[in-house]
Coordinates of C-alpha atoms in Angstrom, one line a residue:
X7 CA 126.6 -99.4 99.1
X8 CA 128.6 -96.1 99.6
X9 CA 129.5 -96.5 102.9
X10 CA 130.9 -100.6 102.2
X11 CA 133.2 -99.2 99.3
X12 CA 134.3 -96.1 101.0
X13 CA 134.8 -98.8 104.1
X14 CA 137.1 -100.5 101.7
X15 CA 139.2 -98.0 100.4
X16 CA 140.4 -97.1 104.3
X17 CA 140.9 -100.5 104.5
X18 CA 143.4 -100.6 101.6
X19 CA 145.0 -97.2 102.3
X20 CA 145.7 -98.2 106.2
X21 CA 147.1 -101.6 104.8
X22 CA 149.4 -100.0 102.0
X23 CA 150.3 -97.4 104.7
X24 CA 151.4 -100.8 107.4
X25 CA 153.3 -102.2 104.1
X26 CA 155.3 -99.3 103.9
X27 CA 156.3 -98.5 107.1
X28 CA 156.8 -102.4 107.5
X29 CA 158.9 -101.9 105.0
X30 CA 161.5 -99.7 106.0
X31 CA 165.0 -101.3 107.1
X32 CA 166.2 -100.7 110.6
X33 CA 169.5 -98.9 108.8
X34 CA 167.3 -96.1 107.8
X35 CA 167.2 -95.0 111.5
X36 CA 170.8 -94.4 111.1
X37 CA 170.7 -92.9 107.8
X38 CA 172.6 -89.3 108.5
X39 CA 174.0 -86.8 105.7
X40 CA 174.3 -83.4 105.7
X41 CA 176.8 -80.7 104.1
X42 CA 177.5 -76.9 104.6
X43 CA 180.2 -74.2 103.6
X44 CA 180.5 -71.8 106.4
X45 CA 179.3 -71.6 109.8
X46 CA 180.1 -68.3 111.5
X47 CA 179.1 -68.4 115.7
X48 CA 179.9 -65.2 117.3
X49 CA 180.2 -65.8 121.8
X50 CA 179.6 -63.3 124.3
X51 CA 176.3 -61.8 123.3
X52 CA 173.2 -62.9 125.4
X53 CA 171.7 -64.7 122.2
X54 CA 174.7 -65.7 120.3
X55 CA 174.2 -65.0 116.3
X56 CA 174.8 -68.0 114.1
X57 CA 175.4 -67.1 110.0
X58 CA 174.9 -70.4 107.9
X59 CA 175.8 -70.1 104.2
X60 CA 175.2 -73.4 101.5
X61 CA 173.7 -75.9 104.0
X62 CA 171.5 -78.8 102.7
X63 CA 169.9 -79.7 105.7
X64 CA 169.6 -83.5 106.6
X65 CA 168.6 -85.8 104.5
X66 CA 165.0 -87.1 104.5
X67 CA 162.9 -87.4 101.1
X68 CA 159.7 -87.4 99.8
X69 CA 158.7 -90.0 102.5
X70 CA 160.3 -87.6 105.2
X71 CA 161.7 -89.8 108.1
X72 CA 160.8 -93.1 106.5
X73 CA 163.6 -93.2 103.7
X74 CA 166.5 -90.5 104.3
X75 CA 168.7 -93.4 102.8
X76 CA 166.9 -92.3 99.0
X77 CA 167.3 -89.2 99.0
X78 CA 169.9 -86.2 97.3
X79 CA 170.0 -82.5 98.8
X80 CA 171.9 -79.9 97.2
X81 CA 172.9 -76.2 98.5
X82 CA 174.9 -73.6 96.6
X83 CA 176.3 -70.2 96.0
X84 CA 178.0 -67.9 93.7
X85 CA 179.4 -65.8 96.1
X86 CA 178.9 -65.9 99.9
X87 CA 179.1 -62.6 102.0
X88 CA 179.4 -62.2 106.3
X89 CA 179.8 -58.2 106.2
X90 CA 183.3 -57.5 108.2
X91 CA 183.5 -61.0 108.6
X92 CA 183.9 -63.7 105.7
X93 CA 183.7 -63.0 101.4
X94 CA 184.2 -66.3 99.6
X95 CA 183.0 -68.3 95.9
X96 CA 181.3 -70.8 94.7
X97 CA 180.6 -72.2 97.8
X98 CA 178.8 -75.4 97.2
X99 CA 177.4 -78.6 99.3
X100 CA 175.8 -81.2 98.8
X101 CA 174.7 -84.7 100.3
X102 CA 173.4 -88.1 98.4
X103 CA 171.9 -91.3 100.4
X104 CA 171.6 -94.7 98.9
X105 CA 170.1 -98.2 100.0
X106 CA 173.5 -98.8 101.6
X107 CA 175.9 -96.0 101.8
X108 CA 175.8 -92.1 102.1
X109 CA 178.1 -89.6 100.3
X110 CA 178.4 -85.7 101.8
X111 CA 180.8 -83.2 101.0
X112 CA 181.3 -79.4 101.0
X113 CA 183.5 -76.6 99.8
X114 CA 184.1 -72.8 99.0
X115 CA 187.1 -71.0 96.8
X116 CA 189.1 -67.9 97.5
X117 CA 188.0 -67.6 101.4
X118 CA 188.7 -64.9 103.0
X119 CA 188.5 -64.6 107.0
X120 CA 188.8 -61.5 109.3
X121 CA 187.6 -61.3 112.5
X122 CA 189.2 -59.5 116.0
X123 CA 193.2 -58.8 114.1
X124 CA 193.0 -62.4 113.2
X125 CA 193.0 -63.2 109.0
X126 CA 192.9 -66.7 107.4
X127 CA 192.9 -67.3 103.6
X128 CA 192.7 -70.0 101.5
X129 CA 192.5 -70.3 97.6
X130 CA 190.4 -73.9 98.1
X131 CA 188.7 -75.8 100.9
X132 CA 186.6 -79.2 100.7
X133 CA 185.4 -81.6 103.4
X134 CA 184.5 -85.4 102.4
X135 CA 182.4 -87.8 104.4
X136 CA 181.4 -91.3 103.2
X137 CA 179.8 -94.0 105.2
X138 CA 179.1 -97.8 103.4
X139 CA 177.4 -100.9 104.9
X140 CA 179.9 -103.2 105.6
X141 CA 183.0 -100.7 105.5
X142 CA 184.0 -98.4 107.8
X143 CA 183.0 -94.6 107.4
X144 CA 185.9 -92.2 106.3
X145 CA 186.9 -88.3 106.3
X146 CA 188.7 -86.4 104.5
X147 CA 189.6 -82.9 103.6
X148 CA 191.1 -80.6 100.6
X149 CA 192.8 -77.4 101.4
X150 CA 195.1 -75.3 99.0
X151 CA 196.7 -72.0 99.6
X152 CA 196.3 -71.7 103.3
X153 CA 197.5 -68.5 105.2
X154 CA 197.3 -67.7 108.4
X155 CA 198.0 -63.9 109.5
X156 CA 200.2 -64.1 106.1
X157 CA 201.8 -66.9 106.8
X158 CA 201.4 -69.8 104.8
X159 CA 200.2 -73.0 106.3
X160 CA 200.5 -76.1 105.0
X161 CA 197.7 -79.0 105.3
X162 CA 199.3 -82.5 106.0
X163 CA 196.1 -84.0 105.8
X164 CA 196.5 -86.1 109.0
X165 CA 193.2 -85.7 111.1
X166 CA 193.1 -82.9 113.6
X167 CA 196.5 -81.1 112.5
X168 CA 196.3 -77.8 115.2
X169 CA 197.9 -74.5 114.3
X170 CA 197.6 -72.2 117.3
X171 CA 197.8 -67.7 116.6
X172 CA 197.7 -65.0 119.4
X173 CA 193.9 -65.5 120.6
X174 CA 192.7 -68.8 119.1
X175 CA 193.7 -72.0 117.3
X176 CA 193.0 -73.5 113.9
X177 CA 192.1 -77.1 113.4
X178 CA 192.3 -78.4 109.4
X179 CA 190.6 -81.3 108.4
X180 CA 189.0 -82.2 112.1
X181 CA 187.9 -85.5 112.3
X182 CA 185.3 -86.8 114.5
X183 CA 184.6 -91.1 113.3
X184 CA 183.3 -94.2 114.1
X185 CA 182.8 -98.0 112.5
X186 CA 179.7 -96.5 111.0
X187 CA 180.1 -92.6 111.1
X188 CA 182.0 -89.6 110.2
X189 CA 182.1 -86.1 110.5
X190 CA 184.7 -83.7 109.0
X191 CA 185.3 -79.7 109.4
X192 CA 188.2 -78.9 106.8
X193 CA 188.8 -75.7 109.0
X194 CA 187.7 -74.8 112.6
X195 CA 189.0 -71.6 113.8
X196 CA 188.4 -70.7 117.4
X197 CA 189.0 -67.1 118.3
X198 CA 188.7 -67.3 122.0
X199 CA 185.3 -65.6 123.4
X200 CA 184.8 -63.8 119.9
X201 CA 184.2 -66.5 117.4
X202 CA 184.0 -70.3 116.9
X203 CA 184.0 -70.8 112.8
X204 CA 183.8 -74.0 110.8
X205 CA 184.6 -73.9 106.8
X206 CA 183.4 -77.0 104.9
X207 CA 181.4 -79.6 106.9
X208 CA 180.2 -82.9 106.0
X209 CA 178.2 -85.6 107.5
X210 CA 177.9 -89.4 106.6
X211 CA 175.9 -92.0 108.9
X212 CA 175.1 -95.9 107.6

């Protein structure tokens, strides 16, 4: 008698399992969102170091692969600290996935960049990306009191306006899209086998 009702409850867990999965739209395959403040890559060494500050990760809930499009990751910091590289505050990210459209954005105040003679401030930077069924995706970015080697820069916000300095470039609000995807870094900075940098990154896939 055991064994018949213990038969019986695999039989209902397998077939609750083959609902679920059954379940699952084919959308959620392309479900992508993720956020970060900084990413700091320093070139040359044999094993490259890579400092990440306020990343959320990709999205993927409770149900891990089999609903990333319910699910809301969040990543923050008072203060975020690269020693002799980067200081900055309230750096914060976050992303958010619904049935139909997913949301990702990321930002830090009072940055403050120093690496090989090279120094870019900036009293506010935020990167937006949004992707909806049935729309396309957009990018956008936010940045307020840019200098660059004391000069001040000012954002146009048109994708993938370039600023070039002695021994790198700067990219604000780099824009990578598609019908159904985008990606935006608010800043890149390359400094040319030293450093590739990326301030405020976000992510949006449907």
């Amino acid at each position: 008698m055991r064994q018949t009702r213990s038969y019986r409850w695999n039989l209902v867990v397998l077939a609750i399992i083959g609902v679920a999965i059954c379940a699952v739209p084919d959308s959620a395959h392309a479900t992508i969102g993720q956020a970060r403040a900084v990413q700091v890559a320093l070139v040359g060494a044999p094993t490259p170091p890579t400092t990440i500050l306020a990343d959320t990760g990709p999205l993927g809930g409770p149900m891990g692969a089999f609903f990333p499009q319910l699910d809301t990751r969040e990543a923050s910091l008072l203060q975020g600290i690269i020693p002799s590289l980067l200081t900055g505050d309230l750096l914060h990210a976050t992303t958010i996935g619904w049935e139909d459209q997913v949301a990702s954005e990321a930002s830090i105040r009072h940055l403050v960049l120093s690496i090989a003679g090279t120094t870019i401030t900036a009293d506010f930077v935020m990167a937006r990306a949004k992707a909806a069924a049935g729309t396309a995706a957009t990018g956008n970015s936010d940045v307020v009191g840019l200098f660059v080697n004391g000069l001040p820069i000012m954002a146009t916000g048109q994708p993938n306006q370039r600023i070039d300095f002695q021994g790198g470039y700067l990219l604000i609000n780099e824009l990578q899209s598609s019908p159904d995807k985008a990606a935006v870094n608010a800043l890149h900075i390359v400094i040319t086998g030293v450093a590739d940098v990326v301030i405020a990154s976000a992510i949006a896939s449907q």
